PDB file of C-alpha atoms in Angstrom:
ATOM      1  CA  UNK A  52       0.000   0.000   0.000  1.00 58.00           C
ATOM      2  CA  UNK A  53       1.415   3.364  -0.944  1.00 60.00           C
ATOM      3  CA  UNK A  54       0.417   6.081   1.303  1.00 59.00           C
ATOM      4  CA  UNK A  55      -0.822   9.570  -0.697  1.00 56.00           C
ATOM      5  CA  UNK A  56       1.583  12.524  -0.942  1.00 57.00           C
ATOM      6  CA  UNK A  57       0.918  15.190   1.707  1.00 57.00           C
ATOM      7  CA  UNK A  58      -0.509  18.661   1.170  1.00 55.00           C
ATOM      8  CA  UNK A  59       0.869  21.783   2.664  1.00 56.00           C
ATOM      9  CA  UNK A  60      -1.717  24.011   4.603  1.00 56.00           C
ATOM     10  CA  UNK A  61      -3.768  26.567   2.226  1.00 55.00           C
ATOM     11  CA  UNK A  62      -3.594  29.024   0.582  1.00 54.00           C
ATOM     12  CA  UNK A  63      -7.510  29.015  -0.085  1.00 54.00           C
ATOM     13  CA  UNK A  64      -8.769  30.006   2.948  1.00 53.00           C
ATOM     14  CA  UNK A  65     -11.119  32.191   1.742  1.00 56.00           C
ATOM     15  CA  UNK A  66     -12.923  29.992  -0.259  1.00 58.00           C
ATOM     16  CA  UNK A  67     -13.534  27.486   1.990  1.00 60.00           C
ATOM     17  CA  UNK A  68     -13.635  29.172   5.364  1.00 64.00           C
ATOM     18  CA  UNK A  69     -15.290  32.577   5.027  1.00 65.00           C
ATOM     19  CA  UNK A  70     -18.694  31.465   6.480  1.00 66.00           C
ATOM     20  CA  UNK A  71     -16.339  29.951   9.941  1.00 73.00           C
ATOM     21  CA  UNK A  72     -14.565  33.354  10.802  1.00 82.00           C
ATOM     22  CA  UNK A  73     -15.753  34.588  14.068  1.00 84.00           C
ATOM     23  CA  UNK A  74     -13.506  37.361  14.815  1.00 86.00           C
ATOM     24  CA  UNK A  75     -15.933  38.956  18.163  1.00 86.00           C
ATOM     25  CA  UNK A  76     -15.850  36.209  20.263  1.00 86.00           C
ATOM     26  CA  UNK A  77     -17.929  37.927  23.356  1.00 89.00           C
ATOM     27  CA  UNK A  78     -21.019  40.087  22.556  1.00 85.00           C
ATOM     28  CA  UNK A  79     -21.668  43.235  25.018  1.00 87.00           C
ATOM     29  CA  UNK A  80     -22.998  41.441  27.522  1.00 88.00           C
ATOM     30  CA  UNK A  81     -20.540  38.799  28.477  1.00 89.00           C
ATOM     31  CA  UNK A  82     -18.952  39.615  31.566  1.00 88.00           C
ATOM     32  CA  UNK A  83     -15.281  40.498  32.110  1.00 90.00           C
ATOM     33  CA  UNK A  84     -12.798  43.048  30.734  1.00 93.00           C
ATOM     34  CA  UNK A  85     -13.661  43.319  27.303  1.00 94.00           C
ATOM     35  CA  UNK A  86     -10.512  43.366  24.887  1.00 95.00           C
ATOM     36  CA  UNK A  87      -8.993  44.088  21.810  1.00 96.00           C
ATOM     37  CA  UNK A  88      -6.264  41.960  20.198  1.00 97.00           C
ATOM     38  CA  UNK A  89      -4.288  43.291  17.137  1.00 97.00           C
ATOM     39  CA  UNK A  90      -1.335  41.954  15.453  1.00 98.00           C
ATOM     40  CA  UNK A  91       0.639  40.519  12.653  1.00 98.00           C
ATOM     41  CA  UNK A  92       1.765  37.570  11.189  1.00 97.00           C
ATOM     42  CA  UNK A  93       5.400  38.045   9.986  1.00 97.00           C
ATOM     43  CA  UNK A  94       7.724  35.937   7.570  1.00 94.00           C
ATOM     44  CA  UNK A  95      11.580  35.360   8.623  1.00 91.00           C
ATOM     45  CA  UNK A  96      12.637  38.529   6.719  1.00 93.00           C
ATOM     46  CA  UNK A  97       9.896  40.563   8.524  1.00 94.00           C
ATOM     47  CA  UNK A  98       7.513  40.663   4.990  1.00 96.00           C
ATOM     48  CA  UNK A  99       3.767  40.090   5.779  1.00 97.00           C
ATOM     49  CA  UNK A 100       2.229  37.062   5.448  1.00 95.00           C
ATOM     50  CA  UNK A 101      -1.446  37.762   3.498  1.00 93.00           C
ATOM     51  CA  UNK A 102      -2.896  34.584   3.674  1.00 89.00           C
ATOM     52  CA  UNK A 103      -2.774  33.102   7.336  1.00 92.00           C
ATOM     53  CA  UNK A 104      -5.410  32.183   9.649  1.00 93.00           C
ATOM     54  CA  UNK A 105      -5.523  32.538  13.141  1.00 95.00           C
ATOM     55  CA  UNK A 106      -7.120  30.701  15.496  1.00 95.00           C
ATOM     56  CA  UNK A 107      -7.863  31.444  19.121  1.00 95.00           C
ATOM     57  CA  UNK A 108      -9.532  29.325  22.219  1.00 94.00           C
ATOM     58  CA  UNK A 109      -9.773  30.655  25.400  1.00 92.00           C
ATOM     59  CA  UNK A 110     -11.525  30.027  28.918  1.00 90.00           C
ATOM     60  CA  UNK A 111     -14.452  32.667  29.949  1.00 86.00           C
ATOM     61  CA  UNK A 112     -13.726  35.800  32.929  1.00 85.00           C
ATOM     62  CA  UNK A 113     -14.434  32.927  35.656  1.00 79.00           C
ATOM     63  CA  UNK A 114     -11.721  30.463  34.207  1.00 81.00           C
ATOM     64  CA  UNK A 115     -14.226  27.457  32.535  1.00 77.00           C
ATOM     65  CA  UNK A 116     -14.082  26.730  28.829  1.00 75.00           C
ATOM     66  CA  UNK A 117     -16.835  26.603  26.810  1.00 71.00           C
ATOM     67  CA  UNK A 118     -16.685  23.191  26.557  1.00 68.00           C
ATOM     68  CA  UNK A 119     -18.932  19.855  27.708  1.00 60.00           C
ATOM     69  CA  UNK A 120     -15.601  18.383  29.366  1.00 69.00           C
ATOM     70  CA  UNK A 121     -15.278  21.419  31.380  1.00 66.00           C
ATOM     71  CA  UNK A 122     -17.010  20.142  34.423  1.00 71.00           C
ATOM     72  CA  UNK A 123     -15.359  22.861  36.514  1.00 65.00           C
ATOM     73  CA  UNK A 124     -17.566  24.417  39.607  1.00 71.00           C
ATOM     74  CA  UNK A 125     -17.498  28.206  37.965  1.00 70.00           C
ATOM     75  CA  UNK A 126     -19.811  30.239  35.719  1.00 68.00           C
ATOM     76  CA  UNK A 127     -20.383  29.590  32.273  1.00 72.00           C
ATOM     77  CA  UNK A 128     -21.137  31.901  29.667  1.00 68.00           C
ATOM     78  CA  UNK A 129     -23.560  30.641  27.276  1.00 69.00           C
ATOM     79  CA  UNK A 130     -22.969  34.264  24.990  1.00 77.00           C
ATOM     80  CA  UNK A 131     -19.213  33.575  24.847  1.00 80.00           C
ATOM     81  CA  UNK A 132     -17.947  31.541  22.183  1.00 81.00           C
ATOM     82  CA  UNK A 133     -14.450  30.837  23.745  1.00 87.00           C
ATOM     83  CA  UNK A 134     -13.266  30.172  19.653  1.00 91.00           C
ATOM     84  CA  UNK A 135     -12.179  32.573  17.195  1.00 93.00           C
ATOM     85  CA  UNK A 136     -10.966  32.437  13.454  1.00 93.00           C
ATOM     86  CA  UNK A 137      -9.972  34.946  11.849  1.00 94.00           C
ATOM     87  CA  UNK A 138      -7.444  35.662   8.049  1.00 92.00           C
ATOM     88  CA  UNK A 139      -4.962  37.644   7.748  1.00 94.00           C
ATOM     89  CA  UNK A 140      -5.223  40.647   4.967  1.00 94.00           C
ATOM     90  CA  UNK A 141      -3.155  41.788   2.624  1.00 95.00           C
ATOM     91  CA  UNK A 142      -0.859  43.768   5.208  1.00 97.00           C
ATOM     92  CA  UNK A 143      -0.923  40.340   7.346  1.00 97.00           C
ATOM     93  CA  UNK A 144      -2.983  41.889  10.123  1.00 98.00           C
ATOM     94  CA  UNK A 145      -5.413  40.128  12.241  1.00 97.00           C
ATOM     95  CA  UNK A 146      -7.353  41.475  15.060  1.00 97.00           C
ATOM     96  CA  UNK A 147      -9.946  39.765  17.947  1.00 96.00           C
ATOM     97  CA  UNK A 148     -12.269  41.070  20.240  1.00 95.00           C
ATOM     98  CA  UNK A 149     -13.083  38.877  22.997  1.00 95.00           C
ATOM     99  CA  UNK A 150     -12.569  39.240  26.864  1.00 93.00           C
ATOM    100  CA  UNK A 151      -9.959  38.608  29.057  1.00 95.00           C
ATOM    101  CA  UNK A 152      -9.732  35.239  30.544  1.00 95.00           C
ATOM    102  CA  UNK A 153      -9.497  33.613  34.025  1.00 91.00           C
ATOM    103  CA  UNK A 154      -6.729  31.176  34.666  1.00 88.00           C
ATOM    104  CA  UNK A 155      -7.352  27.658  34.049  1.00 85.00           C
ATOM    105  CA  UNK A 156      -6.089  24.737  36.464  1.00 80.00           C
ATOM    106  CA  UNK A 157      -3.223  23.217  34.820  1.00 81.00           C
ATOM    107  CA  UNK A 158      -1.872  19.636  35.669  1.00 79.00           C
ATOM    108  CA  UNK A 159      -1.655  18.396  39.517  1.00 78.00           C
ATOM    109  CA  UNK A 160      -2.695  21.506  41.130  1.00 78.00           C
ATOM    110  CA  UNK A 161      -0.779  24.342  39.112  1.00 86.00           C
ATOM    111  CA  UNK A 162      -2.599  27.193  37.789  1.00 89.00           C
ATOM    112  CA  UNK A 163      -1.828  28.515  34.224  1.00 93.00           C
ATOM    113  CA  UNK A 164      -1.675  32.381  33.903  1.00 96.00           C
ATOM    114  CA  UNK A 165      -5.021  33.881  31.923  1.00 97.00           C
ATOM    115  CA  UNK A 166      -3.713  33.209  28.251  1.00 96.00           C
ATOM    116  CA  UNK A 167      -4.818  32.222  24.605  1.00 97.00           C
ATOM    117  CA  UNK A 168      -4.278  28.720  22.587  1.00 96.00           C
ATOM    118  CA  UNK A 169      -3.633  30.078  18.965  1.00 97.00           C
ATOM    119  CA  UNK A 170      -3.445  27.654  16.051  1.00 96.00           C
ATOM    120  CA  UNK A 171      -1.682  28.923  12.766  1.00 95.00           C
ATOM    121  CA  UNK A 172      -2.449  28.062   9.471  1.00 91.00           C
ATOM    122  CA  UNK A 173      -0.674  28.966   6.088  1.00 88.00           C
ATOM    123  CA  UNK A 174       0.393  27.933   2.752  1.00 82.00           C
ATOM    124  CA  UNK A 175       3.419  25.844   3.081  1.00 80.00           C
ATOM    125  CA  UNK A 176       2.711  24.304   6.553  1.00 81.00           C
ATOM    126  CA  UNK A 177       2.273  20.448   6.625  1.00 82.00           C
ATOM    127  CA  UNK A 178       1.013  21.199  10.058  1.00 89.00           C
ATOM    128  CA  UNK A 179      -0.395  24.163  11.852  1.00 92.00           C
ATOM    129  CA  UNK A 180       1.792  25.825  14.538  1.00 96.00           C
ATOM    130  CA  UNK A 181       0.861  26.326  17.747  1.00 97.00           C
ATOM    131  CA  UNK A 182       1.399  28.882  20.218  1.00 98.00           C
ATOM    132  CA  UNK A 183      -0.012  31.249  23.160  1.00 97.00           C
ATOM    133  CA  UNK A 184      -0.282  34.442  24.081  1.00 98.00           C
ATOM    134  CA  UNK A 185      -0.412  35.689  27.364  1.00 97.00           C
ATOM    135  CA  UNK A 186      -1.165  38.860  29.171  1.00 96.00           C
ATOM    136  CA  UNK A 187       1.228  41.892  30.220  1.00 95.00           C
ATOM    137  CA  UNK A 188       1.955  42.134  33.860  1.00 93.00           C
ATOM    138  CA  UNK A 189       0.019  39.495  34.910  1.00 94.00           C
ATOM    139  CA  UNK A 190       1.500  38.195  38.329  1.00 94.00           C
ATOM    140  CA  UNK A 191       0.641  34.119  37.739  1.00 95.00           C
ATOM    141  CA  UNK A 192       3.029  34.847  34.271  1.00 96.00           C
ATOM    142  CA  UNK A 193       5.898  34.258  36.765  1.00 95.00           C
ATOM    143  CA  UNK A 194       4.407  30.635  37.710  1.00 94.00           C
ATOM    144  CA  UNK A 195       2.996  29.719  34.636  1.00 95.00           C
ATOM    145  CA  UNK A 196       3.593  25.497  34.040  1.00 94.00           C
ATOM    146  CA  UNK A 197       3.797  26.071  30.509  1.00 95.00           C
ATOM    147  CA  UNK A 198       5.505  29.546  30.370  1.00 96.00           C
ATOM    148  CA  UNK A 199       8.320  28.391  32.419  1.00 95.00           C
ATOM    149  CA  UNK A 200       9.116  25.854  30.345  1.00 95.00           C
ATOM    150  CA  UNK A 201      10.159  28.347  27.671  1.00 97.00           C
ATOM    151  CA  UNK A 202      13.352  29.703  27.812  1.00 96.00           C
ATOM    152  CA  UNK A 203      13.309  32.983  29.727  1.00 96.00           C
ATOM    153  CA  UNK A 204      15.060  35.131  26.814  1.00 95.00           C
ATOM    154  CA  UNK A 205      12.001  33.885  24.465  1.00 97.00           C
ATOM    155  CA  UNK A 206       9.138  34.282  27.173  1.00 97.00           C
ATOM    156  CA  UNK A 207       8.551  37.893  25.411  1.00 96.00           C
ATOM    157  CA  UNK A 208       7.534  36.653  22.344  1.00 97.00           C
ATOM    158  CA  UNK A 209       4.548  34.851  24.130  1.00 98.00           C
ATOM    159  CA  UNK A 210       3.342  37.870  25.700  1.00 98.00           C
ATOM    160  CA  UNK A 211       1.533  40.821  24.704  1.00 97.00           C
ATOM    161  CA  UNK A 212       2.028  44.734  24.385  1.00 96.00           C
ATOM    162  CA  UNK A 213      -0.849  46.491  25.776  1.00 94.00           C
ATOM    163  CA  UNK A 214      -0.915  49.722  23.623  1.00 87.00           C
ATOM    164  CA  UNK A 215      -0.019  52.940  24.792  1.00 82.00           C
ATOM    165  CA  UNK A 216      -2.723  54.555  27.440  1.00 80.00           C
ATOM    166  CA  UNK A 217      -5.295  51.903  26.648  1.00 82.00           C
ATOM    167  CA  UNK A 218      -4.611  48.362  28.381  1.00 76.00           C
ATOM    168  CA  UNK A 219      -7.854  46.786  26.480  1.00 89.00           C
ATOM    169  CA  UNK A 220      -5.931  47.092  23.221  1.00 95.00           C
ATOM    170  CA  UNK A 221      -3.254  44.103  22.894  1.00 97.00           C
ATOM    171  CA  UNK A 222      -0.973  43.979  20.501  1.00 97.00           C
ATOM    172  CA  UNK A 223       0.943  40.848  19.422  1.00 98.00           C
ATOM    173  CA  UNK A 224       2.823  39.248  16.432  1.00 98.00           C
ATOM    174  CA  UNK A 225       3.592  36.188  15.497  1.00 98.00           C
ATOM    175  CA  UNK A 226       7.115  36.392  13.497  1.00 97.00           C
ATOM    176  CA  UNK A 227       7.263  33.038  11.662  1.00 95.00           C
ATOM    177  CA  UNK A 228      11.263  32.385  11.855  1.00 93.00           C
ATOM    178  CA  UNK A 229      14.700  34.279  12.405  1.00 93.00           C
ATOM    179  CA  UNK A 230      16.084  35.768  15.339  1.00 89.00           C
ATOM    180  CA  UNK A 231      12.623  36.904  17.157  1.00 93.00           C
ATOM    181  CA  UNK A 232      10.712  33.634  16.077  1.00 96.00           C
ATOM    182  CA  UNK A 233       7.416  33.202  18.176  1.00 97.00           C
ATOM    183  CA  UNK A 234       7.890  30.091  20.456  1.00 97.00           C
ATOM    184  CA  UNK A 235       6.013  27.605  19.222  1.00 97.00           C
ATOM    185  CA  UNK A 236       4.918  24.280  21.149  1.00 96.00           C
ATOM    186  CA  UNK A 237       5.227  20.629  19.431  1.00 92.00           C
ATOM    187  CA  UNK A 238       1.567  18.748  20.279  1.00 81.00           C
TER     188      UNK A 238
END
């Protein structure tokens, strides 16, 4: 039996997933500190990438995912997605609005700092990549399970900016190789 050659990720996003992108993951009434997350998604020699997608999941305010395995005792959401999807344009910018999450319990009984899963999808991938991105100055960042497993000089890449006299606008890149190359995990 010969197995089939594999296909690289994309480009055609747009075609097939136009109807799926959910870019406001938390309507006006979801509770919690309501956010805005802006970046770009960055080639080795800094060039924009125009035809990613970005995914996001993410716990509510209270910490619980809006999940059926999440059999945690805190309050649900039912008006907050918890998953985003969103494509790059032609400048490879991407931007969310969603609300800050609570920390999740992580394995034994660690707690992981309030952060984002984000999946990455492109043309020439095999594979998506995945990373996080957590929040500045957020005190649990410094006992993070899964942050403190990165290296400390590459931590930064993992964490975002809040923009200049307005801490509900994030900004964060994801810079795809080279000497500032977003950590990304192996799952």
């Amino acid at each position: 039996m010969t197995t089939t050659p594999s296909q690289t990720v994309g480009p055609f996003f747009h075609i097939g997933c136009n109807k799926m992108m959910v870019s406001n993951l938390a309507g006006p009434n979801v509770s919690g500190t309501h956010i805005t997350i802006e970046g770009l998604v960055l080639d080795g020699d800094k060039n924009p990438v125009p035809d990613a997608m970005i995914e996001i999941w993410q716990a509510n305010s209270s910490g619980k995912y809006a999940h059926l395995e999440d059999e945690q005792d805190k309050l649900s959401a039912p008006e907050f997605r918890g998953f985003g999807r969103t494509a790059t344009d032609q400048n490879g910018r991407f931007r969310f609005t969603t609300i800050k999450p609570g920390s999740v319990p992580g394995l034994e009984v660690s707690i992981q700092a309030p952060h984002l899963m984000i999946s990455i999808f492109m043309r020439g991938l095999m594979k998506r990549l995945v990373s996080r991105m957590y929040f500045p100055g957020e005190s649990t960042n410094t006992s993070d399970p899964v942050l403190n497993l990165v290296d400390p000089i590459r931590r930064e890449t993992l964490i975002a900016r809040a923009k200049e006299n307005s801490p509900e606008s994030l900004h964060w890149d994801v810079i795809l190789q080279g000497k500032d190359e977003t950590v990304f995990f192996d799952i």
